[in-house]
Amino acid sequence: MTLELQEVNKTFAGTPALEDISLEIRNGETTVIVGPSGSGKSTLLRCINLLEIPEKGKLQLGDILINFAEKISNKTKQKLRRNTAMVFQDFNLFSHLTAVENVMEGPLTVLKQEKSTVRQRAQEFLDMVGLSDKYDSFPARLSGGQQQRVAIARALAMEPQYLLFDEPTSALDPELEIEVLRVLQRLAHERLSMVLVTHNIDFARLVADRVIFLEDGKIEFDGPTAEFFASKNERIRRFIHSLKLEV
Ligand code: ADP
Ligand code: MG
């Protein structure tokens, strides 16, 4: 099902962070959001997950319809959050739970699934991110890359319609970044529906079906990846080159 935003506006203390954002994020695609620091990328993801509530605009995901001008019921909020799992820059794992327990937490407490099947499934999700040998490790004993892969398994375990990633590798050393990017690349190949904020422009080019370019809280580009990288638009060209070594 398509995720749709219509004329979404979000301000912080009167300063606009998002202005009239309208977009469609299609099912089974990887959409990459790029843009300069402060352009509203995190705010956009957070609005999709209702971690921020816009003042105006609409959001639709399947039969979930939200008009931000009206009060949102808790039931609607929960339903939307279940269908949009977020992976953060700094992992946000429970430190007192093992890797497998971290992955089990959502299915047990939120989805109320059977404990007997939850562990088995959690292990399968850890297998998917290459952590078959770390089920019982606590986060403190894992590298940053491994912790982020647990966080990805935890998001997958909720079986959401959309996976949202906010700069998932920016806290990692390069060799650990690669292991996380490989996992994301695999998920993209499996046609999961993902929205990914990243500064890694080469990775964006590799995995994105579509690119959204934000600047000053507005969408300056929204289209197929090849079109973005071939764009003659001066601002887009300058932005791409600012993140690359070669000319
Ligand atoms: P990006 O992720 O693209 O770097 P953000 O979405 O974090 O940008 O921020 C967009 C704008 O909104 C920035 O000007 C930022 O300072 C502001 N902003 C973001 N979150 C808050 C907040 N919680 N309170 C006040 N201002 C915020
Ligand atoms: Mg950000």
PDB file of C-alpha atoms and ligand atoms in Angstrom:
ATOM      1  CA  MET A   1       0.000   0.000   0.000  1.00  0.00           C
ATOM      2  CA  THR A   2       1.123   3.498  -0.854  1.00  0.00           C
ATOM      3  CA  LEU A   3       2.173   5.990   1.794  1.00  0.00           C
ATOM      4  CA  GLU A   4       0.927   9.417   0.907  1.00  0.00           C
ATOM      5  CA  LEU A   5       1.509  12.861   2.388  1.00  0.00           C
ATOM      6  CA  GLN A   6      -0.531  15.865   1.332  1.00  0.00           C
ATOM      7  CA  GLU A   7       0.550  19.441   1.998  1.00  0.00           C
ATOM      8  CA  VAL A   8       2.185  18.606   5.294  1.00  0.00           C
ATOM      9  CA  ASN A   9       3.475  21.571   7.301  1.00  0.00           C
ATOM     10  CA  LYS A  10       5.559  21.393  10.461  1.00  0.00           C
ATOM     11  CA  THR A  11       7.010  24.352  12.339  1.00  0.00           C
ATOM     12  CA  PHE A  12       9.237  24.579  15.407  1.00  0.00           C
ATOM     13  CA  ALA A  13       8.520  27.711  17.468  1.00  0.00           C
ATOM     14  CA  GLY A  14       7.074  29.422  14.430  1.00  0.00           C
ATOM     15  CA  THR A  15       9.958  28.496  12.122  1.00  0.00           C
ATOM     16  CA  PRO A  16       8.914  26.197   9.280  1.00  0.00           C
ATOM     17  CA  ALA A  17      10.785  22.881   9.150  1.00  0.00           C
ATOM     18  CA  LEU A  18       8.534  21.340   6.477  1.00  0.00           C
ATOM     19  CA  GLU A  19       6.484  23.376   4.013  1.00  0.00           C
ATOM     20  CA  ASP A  20       3.661  21.920   1.963  1.00  0.00           C
ATOM     21  CA  ILE A  21       5.215  18.488   1.613  1.00  0.00           C
ATOM     22  CA  SER A  22       3.222  16.301  -0.772  1.00  0.00           C
ATOM     23  CA  LEU A  23       4.604  12.951  -1.830  1.00  0.00           C
ATOM     24  CA  GLU A  24       3.812   9.353  -2.544  1.00  0.00           C
ATOM     25  CA  ILE A  25       6.069   6.595  -1.323  1.00  0.00           C
ATOM     26  CA  ARG A  26       5.380   3.410  -3.174  1.00  0.00           C
ATOM     27  CA  ASN A  27       5.218  -0.064  -1.835  1.00  0.00           C
ATOM     28  CA  GLY A  28       8.126  -2.383  -2.622  1.00  0.00           C
ATOM     29  CA  GLU A  29      10.525   0.465  -3.343  1.00  0.00           C
ATOM     30  CA  THR A  30      13.498   2.027  -1.636  1.00  0.00           C
ATOM     31  CA  THR A  31      13.057   5.774  -1.385  1.00  0.00           C
ATOM     32  CA  VAL A  32      16.123   7.734  -0.340  1.00  0.00           C
ATOM     33  CA  ILE A  33      15.785  11.198   1.171  1.00  0.00           C
ATOM     34  CA  VAL A  34      18.790  13.460   0.717  1.00  0.00           C
ATOM     35  CA  GLY A  35      19.455  17.120   1.384  1.00  0.00           C
ATOM     36  CA  PRO A  36      21.711  19.477   3.292  1.00  0.00           C
ATOM     37  CA  SER A  37      21.902  19.385   7.077  1.00  0.00           C
ATOM     38  CA  GLY A  38      18.851  21.078   8.589  1.00  0.00           C
ATOM     39  CA  SER A  39      16.744  20.676   5.448  1.00  0.00           C
ATOM     40  CA  GLY A  40      14.051  18.686   7.290  1.00  0.00           C
ATOM     41  CA  LYS A  41      14.945  15.067   6.486  1.00  0.00           C
ATOM     42  CA  SER A  42      14.656  13.764  10.064  1.00  0.00           C
ATOM     43  CA  THR A  43      11.534  15.834  10.671  1.00  0.00           C
ATOM     44  CA  LEU A  44       9.926  14.316   7.583  1.00  0.00           C
ATOM     45  CA  LEU A  45      10.667  10.751   8.749  1.00  0.00           C
ATOM     46  CA  ARG A  46       9.538  11.581  12.280  1.00  0.00           C
ATOM     47  CA  CYS A  47       6.252  12.984  10.970  1.00  0.00           C
ATOM     48  CA  ILE A  48       5.617   9.751   9.045  1.00  0.00           C
ATOM     49  CA  ASN A  49       6.095   7.832  12.312  1.00  0.00           C
ATOM     50  CA  LEU A  50       4.166  10.480  14.359  1.00  0.00           C
ATOM     51  CA  LEU A  51       7.160  11.188  16.568  1.00  0.00           C
ATOM     52  CA  GLU A  52       6.434  14.750  15.454  1.00  0.00           C
ATOM     53  CA  ILE A  53       2.919  15.910  14.734  1.00  0.00           C
ATOM     54  CA  PRO A  54       2.583  18.401  11.879  1.00  0.00           C
ATOM     55  CA  GLU A  55       0.191  21.332  12.267  1.00  0.00           C
ATOM     56  CA  LYS A  56      -1.416  20.839   8.891  1.00  0.00           C
ATOM     57  CA  GLY A  57      -1.747  18.312   6.120  1.00  0.00           C
ATOM     58  CA  LYS A  58      -2.813  14.731   5.621  1.00  0.00           C
ATOM     59  CA  LEU A  59      -1.221  11.317   5.765  1.00  0.00           C
ATOM     60  CA  GLN A  60      -2.639   8.141   4.300  1.00  0.00           C
ATOM     61  CA  LEU A  61      -1.330   4.599   4.584  1.00  0.00           C
ATOM     62  CA  GLY A  62      -3.792   2.017   3.303  1.00  0.00           C
ATOM     63  CA  ASP A  63      -6.949   2.456   5.331  1.00  0.00           C
ATOM     64  CA  ILE A  64      -5.216   4.692   7.879  1.00  0.00           C
ATOM     65  CA  LEU A  65      -6.237   8.281   7.200  1.00  0.00           C
ATOM     66  CA  ILE A  66      -4.892  11.147   9.284  1.00  0.00           C
ATOM     67  CA  ASN A  67      -5.781  14.814   9.052  1.00  0.00           C
ATOM     68  CA  PHE A  68      -3.204  16.666  11.132  1.00  0.00           C
ATOM     69  CA  ALA A  69      -5.564  19.596  11.645  1.00  0.00           C
ATOM     70  CA  GLU A  70      -7.682  17.275  13.796  1.00  0.00           C
ATOM     71  CA  LYS A  71      -6.927  15.330  16.954  1.00  0.00           C
ATOM     72  CA  ILE A  72      -5.436  11.913  16.235  1.00  0.00           C
ATOM     73  CA  SER A  73      -6.865   9.041  18.268  1.00  0.00           C
ATOM     74  CA  ASN A  74      -4.469   6.767  20.147  1.00  0.00           C
ATOM     75  CA  LYS A  75      -5.776   3.819  18.179  1.00  0.00           C
ATOM     76  CA  THR A  76      -4.866   5.473  14.874  1.00  0.00           C
ATOM     77  CA  LYS A  77      -1.453   6.499  16.233  1.00  0.00           C
ATOM     78  CA  GLN A  78      -0.695   2.930  17.324  1.00  0.00           C
ATOM     79  CA  LYS A  79      -1.842   1.485  14.031  1.00  0.00           C
ATOM     80  CA  LEU A  80       0.338   3.867  12.043  1.00  0.00           C
ATOM     81  CA  ARG A  81       3.381   3.318  14.282  1.00  0.00           C
ATOM     82  CA  ARG A  82       3.055  -0.438  13.941  1.00  0.00           C
ATOM     83  CA  ASN A  83       3.193  -0.064  10.208  1.00  0.00           C
ATOM     84  CA  THR A  84       6.146   2.315  10.117  1.00  0.00           C
ATOM     85  CA  ALA A  85       9.099   0.959  12.080  1.00  0.00           C
ATOM     86  CA  MET A  86      11.942   3.389  12.603  1.00  0.00           C
ATOM     87  CA  VAL A  87      15.666   2.618  12.844  1.00  0.00           C
ATOM     88  CA  PHE A  88      17.617   5.439  14.481  1.00  0.00           C
ATOM     89  CA  GLN A  89      21.158   6.705  14.115  1.00  0.00           C
ATOM     90  CA  ASP A  90      22.109   5.647  17.644  1.00  0.00           C
ATOM     91  CA  PHE A  91      20.488   2.163  17.668  1.00  0.00           C
ATOM     92  CA  ASN A  92      18.326   2.705  20.803  1.00  0.00           C
ATOM     93  CA  LEU A  93      18.549  -0.905  22.005  1.00  0.00           C
ATOM     94  CA  PHE A  94      17.489  -1.972  25.498  1.00  0.00           C
ATOM     95  CA  SER A  95      20.816  -2.461  27.288  1.00  0.00           C
ATOM     96  CA  HIS A  96      19.404  -4.919  29.845  1.00  0.00           C
ATOM     97  CA  LEU A  97      18.078  -7.265  27.148  1.00  0.00           C
ATOM     98  CA  THR A  98      20.038  -9.643  24.925  1.00  0.00           C
ATOM     99  CA  ALA A  99      19.979  -9.317  21.146  1.00  0.00           C
ATOM    100  CA  VAL A 100      17.200 -11.868  20.754  1.00  0.00           C
ATOM    101  CA  GLU A 101      15.204 -10.361  23.637  1.00  0.00           C
ATOM    102  CA  ASN A 102      15.473  -6.924  22.011  1.00  0.00           C
ATOM    103  CA  VAL A 103      13.987  -8.368  18.817  1.00  0.00           C
ATOM    104  CA  MET A 104      11.265 -10.235  20.784  1.00  0.00           C
ATOM    105  CA  GLU A 105      10.127  -7.173  22.735  1.00  0.00           C
ATOM    106  CA  GLY A 106       7.844  -5.583  20.102  1.00  0.00           C
ATOM    107  CA  PRO A 107       6.142  -8.800  18.935  1.00  0.00           C
ATOM    108  CA  LEU A 108       5.492  -9.784  22.585  1.00  0.00           C
ATOM    109  CA  THR A 109       4.354  -6.493  24.088  1.00  0.00           C
ATOM    110  CA  VAL A 110       2.904  -4.625  21.101  1.00  0.00           C
ATOM    111  CA  LEU A 111       1.738  -7.361  18.753  1.00  0.00           C
ATOM    112  CA  LYS A 112       0.868  -9.779  21.610  1.00  0.00           C
ATOM    113  CA  GLN A 113       2.224 -12.752  19.707  1.00  0.00           C
ATOM    114  CA  GLU A 114       2.746 -16.195  21.267  1.00  0.00           C
ATOM    115  CA  LYS A 115       5.988 -16.416  23.216  1.00  0.00           C
ATOM    116  CA  SER A 116       6.854 -19.843  21.798  1.00  0.00           C
ATOM    117  CA  THR A 117       6.865 -18.630  18.193  1.00  0.00           C
ATOM    118  CA  VAL A 118       8.316 -15.183  18.935  1.00  0.00           C
ATOM    119  CA  ARG A 119      11.766 -16.460  19.942  1.00  0.00           C
ATOM    120  CA  GLN A 120      12.001 -18.660  16.868  1.00  0.00           C
ATOM    121  CA  ARG A 121      11.004 -15.760  14.588  1.00  0.00           C
ATOM    122  CA  ALA A 122      13.366 -13.348  16.388  1.00  0.00           C
ATOM    123  CA  GLN A 123      16.243 -15.739  15.738  1.00  0.00           C
ATOM    124  CA  GLU A 124      15.289 -15.882  12.070  1.00  0.00           C
ATOM    125  CA  PHE A 125      15.362 -12.075  11.849  1.00  0.00           C
ATOM    126  CA  LEU A 126      18.800 -12.050  13.495  1.00  0.00           C
ATOM    127  CA  ASP A 127      19.897 -14.673  10.948  1.00  0.00           C
ATOM    128  CA  MET A 128      18.718 -12.325   8.181  1.00  0.00           C
ATOM    129  CA  VAL A 129      21.065  -9.586   9.403  1.00  0.00           C
ATOM    130  CA  GLY A 130      23.984 -12.008   9.848  1.00  0.00           C
ATOM    131  CA  LEU A 131      23.908 -12.339  13.634  1.00  0.00           C
ATOM    132  CA  SER A 132      23.232 -16.067  14.059  1.00  0.00           C
ATOM    133  CA  ASP A 133      26.038 -16.296  16.605  1.00  0.00           C
ATOM    134  CA  LYS A 134      24.913 -13.325  18.752  1.00  0.00           C
ATOM    135  CA  TYR A 135      21.406 -14.254  19.934  1.00  0.00           C
ATOM    136  CA  ASP A 136      22.333 -14.109  23.615  1.00  0.00           C
ATOM    137  CA  SER A 137      24.789 -11.216  23.550  1.00  0.00           C
ATOM    138  CA  PHE A 138      23.991  -8.006  25.386  1.00  0.00           C
ATOM    139  CA  PRO A 139      24.321  -4.748  23.387  1.00  0.00           C
ATOM    140  CA  ALA A 140      27.412  -3.672  25.359  1.00  0.00           C
ATOM    141  CA  ARG A 141      29.232  -6.745  24.015  1.00  0.00           C
ATOM    142  CA  LEU A 142      28.375  -5.947  20.391  1.00  0.00           C
ATOM    143  CA  SER A 143      30.084  -3.565  17.976  1.00  0.00           C
ATOM    144  CA  GLY A 144      28.163  -0.550  16.706  1.00  0.00           C
ATOM    145  CA  GLY A 145      27.545  -2.297  13.402  1.00  0.00           C
ATOM    146  CA  GLN A 146      26.216  -5.377  15.182  1.00  0.00           C
ATOM    147  CA  GLN A 147      24.004  -3.242  17.424  1.00  0.00           C
ATOM    148  CA  GLN A 148      22.559  -1.480  14.414  1.00  0.00           C
ATOM    149  CA  ARG A 149      21.868  -4.844  12.777  1.00  0.00           C
ATOM    150  CA  VAL A 150      19.996  -5.933  15.921  1.00  0.00           C
ATOM    151  CA  ALA A 151      17.991  -2.697  15.609  1.00  0.00           C
ATOM    152  CA  ILE A 152      17.195  -3.577  11.986  1.00  0.00           C
ATOM    153  CA  ALA A 153      16.112  -7.107  13.017  1.00  0.00           C
ATOM    154  CA  ARG A 154      13.944  -5.543  15.717  1.00  0.00           C
ATOM    155  CA  ALA A 155      12.261  -3.299  13.146  1.00  0.00           C
ATOM    156  CA  LEU A 156      11.763  -6.251  10.759  1.00  0.00           C
ATOM    157  CA  ALA A 157      10.177  -8.306  13.554  1.00  0.00           C
ATOM    158  CA  MET A 158       7.285  -5.843  13.696  1.00  0.00           C
ATOM    159  CA  GLU A 159       6.582  -6.725  10.060  1.00  0.00           C
ATOM    160  CA  PRO A 160       5.695  -3.111   9.271  1.00  0.00           C
ATOM    161  CA  GLN A 161       4.453  -1.873   5.909  1.00  0.00           C
ATOM    162  CA  TYR A 162       7.348   0.591   5.823  1.00  0.00           C
ATOM    163  CA  LEU A 163      10.815   0.620   7.341  1.00  0.00           C
ATOM    164  CA  LEU A 164      12.190   4.080   8.094  1.00  0.00           C
ATOM    165  CA  PHE A 165      15.928   4.655   8.537  1.00  0.00           C
ATOM    166  CA  ASP A 166      17.382   7.955   9.744  1.00  0.00           C
ATOM    167  CA  GLU A 167      21.075   8.035   8.840  1.00  0.00           C
ATOM    168  CA  PRO A 168      21.508   4.477  10.127  1.00  0.00           C
ATOM    169  CA  THR A 169      25.269   4.370   9.585  1.00  0.00           C
ATOM    170  CA  SER A 170      26.384   7.854  10.545  1.00  0.00           C
ATOM    171  CA  ALA A 171      27.515   6.785  14.027  1.00  0.00           C
ATOM    172  CA  LEU A 172      29.659   3.948  12.655  1.00  0.00           C
ATOM    173  CA  ASP A 173      33.289   3.523  11.633  1.00  0.00           C
ATOM    174  CA  PRO A 174      33.701   2.827   7.901  1.00  0.00           C
ATOM    175  CA  GLU A 175      34.223  -0.948   8.152  1.00  0.00           C
ATOM    176  CA  LEU A 176      31.140  -1.259  10.350  1.00  0.00           C
ATOM    177  CA  GLU A 177      29.167   1.033   8.049  1.00  0.00           C
ATOM    178  CA  ILE A 178      29.751  -1.384   5.180  1.00  0.00           C
ATOM    179  CA  GLU A 179      28.291  -4.375   7.053  1.00  0.00           C
ATOM    180  CA  VAL A 180      25.118  -2.395   7.798  1.00  0.00           C
ATOM    181  CA  LEU A 181      24.866  -1.085   4.219  1.00  0.00           C
ATOM    182  CA  ARG A 182      25.155  -4.666   2.930  1.00  0.00           C
ATOM    183  CA  VAL A 183      22.176  -5.662   5.058  1.00  0.00           C
ATOM    184  CA  LEU A 184      20.174  -2.685   3.753  1.00  0.00           C
ATOM    185  CA  GLN A 185      21.164  -3.552   0.193  1.00  0.00           C
ATOM    186  CA  ARG A 186      19.867  -7.083   0.696  1.00  0.00           C
ATOM    187  CA  LEU A 187      16.555  -5.790   2.098  1.00  0.00           C
ATOM    188  CA  ALA A 188      16.245  -3.435  -0.883  1.00  0.00           C
ATOM    189  CA  HIS A 189      16.759  -6.385  -3.238  1.00  0.00           C
ATOM    190  CA  GLU A 190      13.997  -8.240  -1.429  1.00  0.00           C
ATOM    191  CA  ARG A 191      11.692  -5.341  -2.341  1.00  0.00           C
ATOM    192  CA  LEU A 192      10.908  -4.289   1.190  1.00  0.00           C
ATOM    193  CA  SER A 193       9.325  -0.831   1.382  1.00  0.00           C
ATOM    194  CA  MET A 194      11.994   1.421   2.816  1.00  0.00           C
ATOM    195  CA  VAL A 195      12.516   5.122   3.355  1.00  0.00           C
ATOM    196  CA  LEU A 196      16.144   5.919   4.033  1.00  0.00           C
ATOM    197  CA  VAL A 197      17.835   9.176   4.981  1.00  0.00           C
ATOM    198  CA  THR A 198      21.528   9.031   4.168  1.00  0.00           C
ATOM    199  CA  HIS A 199      24.528  11.221   3.390  1.00  0.00           C
ATOM    200  CA  ASN A 200      26.142   8.357   1.538  1.00  0.00           C
ATOM    201  CA  ILE A 201      25.393   9.478  -1.997  1.00  0.00           C
ATOM    202  CA  ASP A 202      27.058   6.463  -3.648  1.00  0.00           C
ATOM    203  CA  PHE A 203      24.914   4.125  -1.567  1.00  0.00           C
ATOM    204  CA  ALA A 204      21.822   6.168  -2.446  1.00  0.00           C
ATOM    205  CA  ARG A 205      22.625   5.741  -6.116  1.00  0.00           C
ATOM    206  CA  LEU A 206      23.094   2.009  -5.646  1.00  0.00           C
ATOM    207  CA  VAL A 207      19.912   1.155  -3.741  1.00  0.00           C
ATOM    208  CA  ALA A 208      17.364   3.893  -4.358  1.00  0.00           C
ATOM    209  CA  ASP A 209      14.437   3.407  -6.712  1.00  0.00           C
ATOM    210  CA  ARG A 210      13.462   7.009  -6.073  1.00  0.00           C
ATOM    211  CA  VAL A 211      15.178  10.023  -4.611  1.00  0.00           C
ATOM    212  CA  ILE A 212      13.617  12.897  -2.717  1.00  0.00           C
ATOM    213  CA  PHE A 213      15.810  15.981  -2.389  1.00  0.00           C
ATOM    214  CA  LEU A 214      14.874  18.370   0.398  1.00  0.00           C
ATOM    215  CA  GLU A 215      16.104  21.893   0.805  1.00  0.00           C
ATOM    216  CA  ASP A 216      14.872  24.388   3.410  1.00  0.00           C
ATOM    217  CA  GLY A 217      11.913  22.167   4.255  1.00  0.00           C
ATOM    218  CA  LYS A 218      10.712  21.914   0.678  1.00  0.00           C
ATOM    219  CA  ILE A 219      10.874  19.164  -1.902  1.00  0.00           C
ATOM    220  CA  GLU A 220      13.204  20.271  -4.683  1.00  0.00           C
ATOM    221  CA  PHE A 221      13.235  16.924  -6.468  1.00  0.00           C
ATOM    222  CA  ASP A 222      11.142  13.781  -6.319  1.00  0.00           C
ATOM    223  CA  GLY A 223      11.708  11.189  -8.998  1.00  0.00           C
ATOM    224  CA  PRO A 224      13.599   8.156 -10.283  1.00  0.00           C
ATOM    225  CA  THR A 225      17.202   7.767  -9.096  1.00  0.00           C
ATOM    226  CA  ALA A 226      18.750   7.939 -12.582  1.00  0.00           C
ATOM    227  CA  GLU A 227      16.927  11.210 -13.241  1.00  0.00           C
ATOM    228  CA  PHE A 228      18.220  12.714 -10.008  1.00  0.00           C
ATOM    229  CA  PHE A 229      21.825  11.863 -10.777  1.00  0.00           C
ATOM    230  CA  ALA A 230      21.495  13.099 -14.370  1.00  0.00           C
ATOM    231  CA  SER A 231      19.749  16.304 -13.322  1.00  0.00           C
ATOM    232  CA  LYS A 232      20.959  19.555 -14.875  1.00  0.00           C
ATOM    233  CA  ASN A 233      19.500  21.537 -11.985  1.00  0.00           C
ATOM    234  CA  GLU A 234      22.332  23.626 -10.573  1.00  0.00           C
ATOM    235  CA  ARG A 235      21.406  23.090  -6.893  1.00  0.00           C
ATOM    236  CA  ILE A 236      21.111  19.353  -7.306  1.00  0.00           C
ATOM    237  CA  ARG A 237      24.445  19.172  -9.141  1.00  0.00           C
ATOM    238  CA  ARG A 238      26.135  21.241  -6.471  1.00  0.00           C
ATOM    239  CA  PHE A 239      24.638  19.094  -3.702  1.00  0.00           C
ATOM    240  CA  ILE A 240      25.766  15.826  -5.309  1.00  0.00           C
ATOM    241  CA  HIS A 241      29.270  17.168  -5.898  1.00  0.00           C
ATOM    242  CA  SER A 242      29.543  18.438  -2.330  1.00  0.00           C
ATOM    243  CA  LEU A 243      29.313  14.802  -1.172  1.00  0.00           C
ATOM    244  CA  LYS A 244      31.709  13.294  -3.690  1.00  0.00           C
ATOM    245  CA  LEU A 245      35.467  13.232  -3.973  1.00  0.00           C
ATOM    246  CA  GLU A 246      35.784  13.141  -7.739  1.00  0.00           C
ATOM    247  CA  VAL A 247      34.377  15.819 -10.057  1.00  0.00           C
TER     248      VAL A 247
HETATM  249  P1  ADP B   1      17.925  17.277   8.864  1.00  0.00           P
HETATM  250  O1  ADP B   1      17.549  15.959   9.417  1.00  0.00           O
HETATM  251  O2  ADP B   1      17.714  17.413   7.396  1.00  0.00           O
HETATM  252  O3  ADP B   1      19.322  17.685   9.243  1.00  0.00           O
HETATM  253  P2  ADP B   1      15.964  18.273  10.737  1.00  0.00           P
HETATM  254  O4  ADP B   1      14.691  17.674  10.294  1.00  0.00           O
HETATM  255  O5  ADP B   1      16.629  17.665  11.910  1.00  0.00           O
HETATM  256  O6  ADP B   1      16.957  18.388   9.505  1.00  0.00           O
HETATM  257  O7  ADP B   1      15.709  19.794  11.082  1.00  0.00           O
HETATM  258  C1  ADP B   1      15.012  20.681  10.229  1.00  0.00           C
HETATM  259  C2  ADP B   1      14.900  22.041  10.923  1.00  0.00           C
HETATM  260  O8  ADP B   1      14.046  21.949  12.054  1.00  0.00           O
HETATM  261  C3  ADP B   1      16.228  22.573  11.414  1.00  0.00           C
HETATM  262  O9  ADP B   1      16.237  23.965  11.263  1.00  0.00           O
HETATM  263  C4  ADP B   1      16.216  22.197  12.884  1.00  0.00           C
HETATM  264  O10 ADP B   1      16.984  23.084  13.640  1.00  0.00           O
HETATM  265  C5  ADP B   1      14.745  22.290  13.239  1.00  0.00           C
HETATM  266  N1  ADP B   1      14.355  21.339  14.292  1.00  0.00           N
HETATM  267  C6  ADP B   1      14.335  19.988  14.179  1.00  0.00           C
HETATM  268  N2  ADP B   1      13.893  19.415  15.315  1.00  0.00           N
HETATM  269  C7  ADP B   1      13.636  20.428  16.179  1.00  0.00           C
HETATM  270  C8  ADP B   1      13.142  20.484  17.515  1.00  0.00           C
HETATM  271  N3  ADP B   1      12.814  19.383  18.203  1.00  0.00           N
HETATM  272  N4  ADP B   1      12.999  21.710  18.071  1.00  0.00           N
HETATM  273  C9  ADP B   1      13.304  22.835  17.392  1.00  0.00           C
HETATM  274  N5  ADP B   1      13.760  22.849  16.135  1.00  0.00           N
HETATM  275  C10 ADP B   1      13.928  21.666  15.521  1.00  0.00           C
HETATM  276 MG    MG B   2      18.609  14.529  10.501  1.00  0.00          MG
END
